[in-house]
XYZ file of C-alpha atoms in Angstrom:
315
model
C 5.020 -16.131 -33.806
C 2.847 -13.203 -32.747
C -0.568 -13.996 -31.303
C -3.637 -12.024 -32.355
C -5.555 -11.556 -29.108
C -8.779 -10.656 -30.913
C -8.544 -13.745 -33.094
C -7.790 -15.864 -30.032
C -11.035 -14.704 -28.396
C -12.880 -14.982 -31.731
C -13.986 -11.342 -31.707
C -13.321 -8.345 -33.939
C -11.384 -5.219 -33.060
C -14.571 -3.230 -32.478
C -15.612 -5.554 -29.667
C -16.890 -3.893 -26.501
C -15.745 -4.782 -22.992
C -18.912 -6.825 -22.601
C -18.127 -8.690 -25.848
C -14.655 -9.504 -24.526
C -16.087 -10.890 -21.281
C -18.716 -12.975 -23.037
C -16.150 -14.405 -25.459
C -13.682 -15.307 -22.717
C -16.408 -16.886 -20.573
C -17.586 -19.103 -23.432
C -14.154 -20.197 -24.643
C -12.521 -20.571 -21.206
C -15.278 -22.953 -20.134
C -14.945 -24.866 -23.389
C -11.168 -25.329 -23.262
C -10.568 -25.573 -19.503
C -8.291 -28.593 -18.793
C -10.854 -30.024 -16.357
C -13.214 -30.444 -19.263
C -10.845 -32.808 -21.047
C -11.507 -32.026 -24.672
C -9.364 -32.140 -27.765
C -5.551 -32.251 -27.841
C -3.962 -28.856 -27.419
C -6.746 -27.484 -25.229
C -4.218 -26.701 -22.481
C -2.246 -24.346 -24.728
C -5.478 -22.876 -26.086
C -6.612 -22.220 -22.508
C -3.316 -20.451 -21.761
C -3.673 -18.265 -24.864
C -7.224 -17.354 -23.853
C -5.968 -16.292 -20.423
C -3.288 -14.042 -21.895
C -5.656 -12.545 -24.473
C -8.244 -11.737 -21.809
C -5.589 -10.357 -19.432
C -4.594 -7.837 -22.117
C -7.917 -6.919 -23.702
C -9.795 -6.563 -20.395
C -7.307 -3.957 -19.177
C -7.900 -0.558 -20.862
C -4.221 0.482 -20.703
C -2.847 -2.794 -22.011
C -5.527 -2.914 -24.709
C -4.750 0.645 -25.861
C -1.031 -0.150 -26.091
C -1.719 -3.394 -27.968
C -4.153 -1.714 -30.384
C -1.589 0.963 -31.271
C 1.731 -0.881 -31.117
C 0.800 -4.555 -31.394
C 2.232 -7.407 -29.351
C 5.802 -6.262 -29.995
C 5.136 -2.826 -28.541
C 3.166 -4.266 -25.628
C 5.855 -6.737 -24.627
C 8.891 -4.756 -25.736
C 7.895 -1.322 -24.473
C 6.644 1.859 -26.129
C 9.292 3.588 -28.296
C 10.880 6.709 -26.731
C 9.225 9.155 -29.135
C 5.832 8.197 -27.680
C 6.843 8.357 -24.002
C 6.591 11.455 -21.833
C 10.047 11.025 -20.308
C 11.855 9.591 -23.291
C 12.193 6.215 -21.567
C 10.549 3.025 -22.713
C 7.404 2.005 -20.889
C 7.147 -1.018 -18.621
C 7.203 -4.195 -20.646
C 4.173 -6.477 -20.366
C 4.638 -10.150 -19.556
C 1.770 -12.533 -18.874
C 2.133 -14.288 -15.521
C 1.630 -17.601 -17.312
C -1.008 -19.009 -14.938
C -4.246 -19.162 -16.963
C -6.042 -20.781 -14.023
C -5.378 -17.589 -12.032
C -7.048 -15.499 -14.754
C -9.943 -17.954 -14.846
C -10.458 -17.818 -11.069
C -10.256 -14.025 -10.988
C -12.906 -13.843 -13.685
C -15.353 -16.289 -12.128
C -14.479 -15.576 -8.463
C -13.279 -17.850 -5.682
C -10.505 -20.424 -5.415
C -12.704 -23.213 -6.793
C -14.403 -21.807 -9.892
C -16.058 -25.115 -10.741
C -17.826 -25.330 -7.375
C -20.796 -23.584 -8.974
C -20.908 -25.719 -12.121
C -22.806 -28.920 -12.845
C -20.077 -31.462 -13.551
C -22.155 -34.492 -14.477
C -23.092 -35.311 -18.041
C -24.749 -31.896 -18.425
C -22.729 -29.149 -20.113
C -20.977 -26.698 -17.814
C -23.067 -23.646 -17.120
C -22.191 -20.520 -15.242
C -24.591 -19.823 -12.421
C -25.000 -19.453 -8.692
C -23.971 -21.690 -5.849
C -25.197 -25.220 -5.544
C -28.078 -25.752 -3.114
C -26.780 -25.734 0.440
C -23.459 -24.092 -0.438
C -22.536 -20.865 1.357
C -20.479 -18.013 -0.028
C -17.147 -17.568 1.681
C -15.296 -14.272 1.982
C -11.936 -13.762 0.309
C -8.925 -13.183 2.558
C -8.571 -9.533 3.510
C -6.134 -7.340 1.572
C -3.627 -5.242 3.527
C -2.004 -2.037 2.298
C 0.402 0.267 4.164
C -0.672 3.866 4.808
C 2.461 5.979 5.276
C 1.871 9.084 7.413
C 4.190 11.686 8.907
C 4.237 12.525 12.611
C 2.720 15.893 11.666
C -0.191 14.080 9.959
C -0.709 11.987 13.084
C -0.434 15.022 15.364
C -2.953 17.236 13.584
C -5.072 14.620 11.815
C -5.693 14.710 8.067
C -7.740 13.238 5.239
C -6.312 10.797 2.727
C -8.112 9.808 -0.478
C -6.892 6.589 -2.067
C -7.948 5.311 -5.477
C -8.382 1.573 -5.844
C -9.226 -0.474 -8.915
C -11.409 -3.513 -8.362
C -13.470 -5.980 -10.334
C -17.231 -5.457 -10.001
C -20.066 -7.563 -11.331
C -22.042 -6.141 -14.225
C -25.809 -5.912 -14.207
C -26.136 -9.181 -16.121
C -24.782 -11.014 -13.071
C -22.395 -13.070 -15.204
C -19.691 -10.725 -16.436
C -17.487 -8.281 -14.595
C -15.441 -5.180 -15.282
C -12.689 -3.149 -13.653
C -13.794 0.085 -12.011
C -12.011 2.705 -9.927
C -13.248 3.844 -6.546
C -12.033 6.512 -4.120
C -11.700 5.447 -0.474
C -11.554 8.269 2.084
C -9.590 7.855 5.315
C -10.119 10.460 8.034
C -6.940 10.237 10.100
C -7.588 11.128 13.742
C -4.989 13.023 15.796
C -3.008 10.612 17.943
C -3.310 7.492 15.796
C -0.340 5.189 16.366
C 1.838 3.002 14.200
C -0.116 -0.150 13.382
C -3.586 1.419 13.553
C -5.828 -0.510 11.162
C -8.590 1.037 9.022
C -10.962 -1.480 7.456
C -13.187 -0.979 4.408
C -15.554 -3.962 4.455
C -16.122 -5.891 1.213
C -14.301 -3.460 -1.081
C -12.252 -6.177 -2.793
C -12.964 -7.849 -6.122
C -16.526 -9.003 -6.622
C -17.444 -12.400 -8.018
C -20.662 -14.365 -8.384
C -19.680 -17.000 -5.832
C -17.615 -15.095 -3.290
C -17.939 -12.366 -0.696
C -15.488 -9.564 -1.581
C -12.465 -9.240 0.657
C -12.139 -6.442 3.192
C -9.448 -3.882 2.371
C -7.362 -2.982 5.409
C -4.963 -0.036 5.589
C -2.259 -0.203 8.262
C -0.686 3.035 9.521
C 3.083 3.213 9.010
C 4.733 6.217 10.642
C 7.435 8.093 8.734
C 10.552 9.323 10.499
C 10.758 12.968 11.591
C 13.872 15.192 11.432
C 13.482 16.450 15.015
C 11.285 14.106 17.022
C 11.113 10.401 17.742
C 7.720 9.169 18.864
C 7.473 6.840 21.846
C 3.792 5.864 22.247
C 2.287 9.277 23.139
C 5.561 11.000 24.051
C 7.921 12.872 21.746
C 11.682 12.557 22.210
C 13.861 15.539 21.253
C 17.651 15.241 21.324
C 19.656 18.452 21.864
C 23.338 18.814 21.049
C 25.222 20.546 23.876
C 28.821 21.177 24.844
C 30.489 19.827 27.961
C 30.640 23.389 29.294
C 26.844 23.721 28.891
C 26.276 20.340 30.549
C 28.199 21.518 33.609
C 27.144 25.169 33.878
C 23.526 25.276 32.708
C 21.758 26.547 29.570
C 18.344 26.662 27.912
C 16.889 24.764 24.930
C 14.568 26.304 22.339
C 12.166 23.804 20.775
C 9.566 24.421 18.083
C 6.701 22.042 18.831
C 4.496 20.299 16.265
C 1.682 22.781 16.872
C 3.976 25.678 15.928
C 4.828 27.000 19.396
C 8.348 28.062 20.339
C 9.101 26.979 23.891
C 12.216 27.659 25.940
C 13.226 25.003 28.468
C 15.801 26.083 31.122
C 18.274 23.410 32.272
C 19.838 24.220 35.636
C 20.967 20.739 36.642
C 24.232 19.103 35.662
C 23.511 17.067 32.555
C 24.907 13.537 32.669
C 24.548 10.997 29.801
C 21.330 9.518 31.215
C 19.751 12.857 32.122
C 16.282 13.671 30.722
C 14.097 16.726 31.043
C 10.337 16.161 30.822
C 8.000 18.906 29.607
C 4.494 17.786 30.520
C 1.693 17.979 27.967
C 3.770 18.849 24.870
C 3.725 15.414 23.242
C 1.225 13.680 20.932
C -2.533 14.048 21.461
C -4.302 10.969 22.812
C -6.597 9.546 20.138
C -9.270 8.656 22.709
C -9.162 12.119 24.326
C -7.641 14.894 22.209
C -7.679 17.307 25.164
C -4.928 15.191 26.723
C -1.378 14.955 25.405
C 1.749 12.984 26.122
C 5.015 14.577 27.178
C 7.970 16.146 25.400
C 11.148 14.484 26.653
C 14.470 16.221 26.107
C 17.573 14.064 25.885
C 21.103 15.329 25.350
C 24.109 14.501 23.234
C 27.122 15.951 25.047
C 29.921 17.019 22.718
C 33.349 16.640 24.336
C 36.369 18.750 23.266
C 38.140 17.319 20.225
C 41.568 18.814 20.829
C 43.964 17.827 23.607
C 44.023 20.026 26.685
C 47.192 21.649 27.896
C 48.551 20.742 31.309
C 47.537 24.194 32.581
C 43.935 23.780 31.458
C 43.743 20.291 32.912
C 44.888 21.682 36.233
C 42.276 24.447 36.122
C 39.531 21.906 35.385
C 40.697 19.703 38.251
C 40.562 22.670 40.597
C 37.115 23.681 39.379
C 35.745 20.171 39.823
C 37.482 19.404 43.109
C 34.992 18.557 45.827
C 35.393 20.414 49.116
């Protein structure tokens, strides 16, 4: 049987976001399992959680208002979608206590209530209690080696719950966080935005922490502050000498002569052509050339083998 979310929260379809919050607050406190109450209060509490989860989210509410519970949970028909595919189907997580805690803040929502014979009232902390901060939230920040070489700016939109002016209800609001990426930042660099998590009356919002994750590059492999470049060369080149042209990350074309015999472990170091140092951008790591020697694929004739033996014979 379909559930009418508005009827569940005892509000009409013209209810404002504030009306939805007030209704959920009143009914969730009334039917919370810790209050005891009449038979069936557990199921009523679950229904309240689902109704609030939908109606407090503008996108879910808009879908529900237009297509009803069937459209919300089954997906929007193709004729209404931009790509012709059905939308993501909504399913309530089924943990009404989670919805309750997110609304009131903290892992122990009843810590701020009077639980004696007085009715439960929403308010501040008990005398002597101290707000605790929620566990920090980590998000990956994927950046290319070019981003980390030159530096860049990333703007990231987050949605978080903020307390309304009445001090009792909350709403979801978007905020833009700006990250100024410095040249030379490494994999694992952490950028912290203090107290930008969900707000609640009885908690300190969590810090949001972005962790740099470095994308792979088609030409270079980063090794701390150095850049590794692998060149494909023939056996003839390895034995007779050659030069390597490399386009660096700052757009320069450099030519590196190789006059030594190149063996499998051979490396050529070009000083100062690697990544900038984040603590001193005037300094840079090195560019290290490594080599993949391509051996002949076809068999050599006896005559050619003899010529090679003569050429390589030590005197």
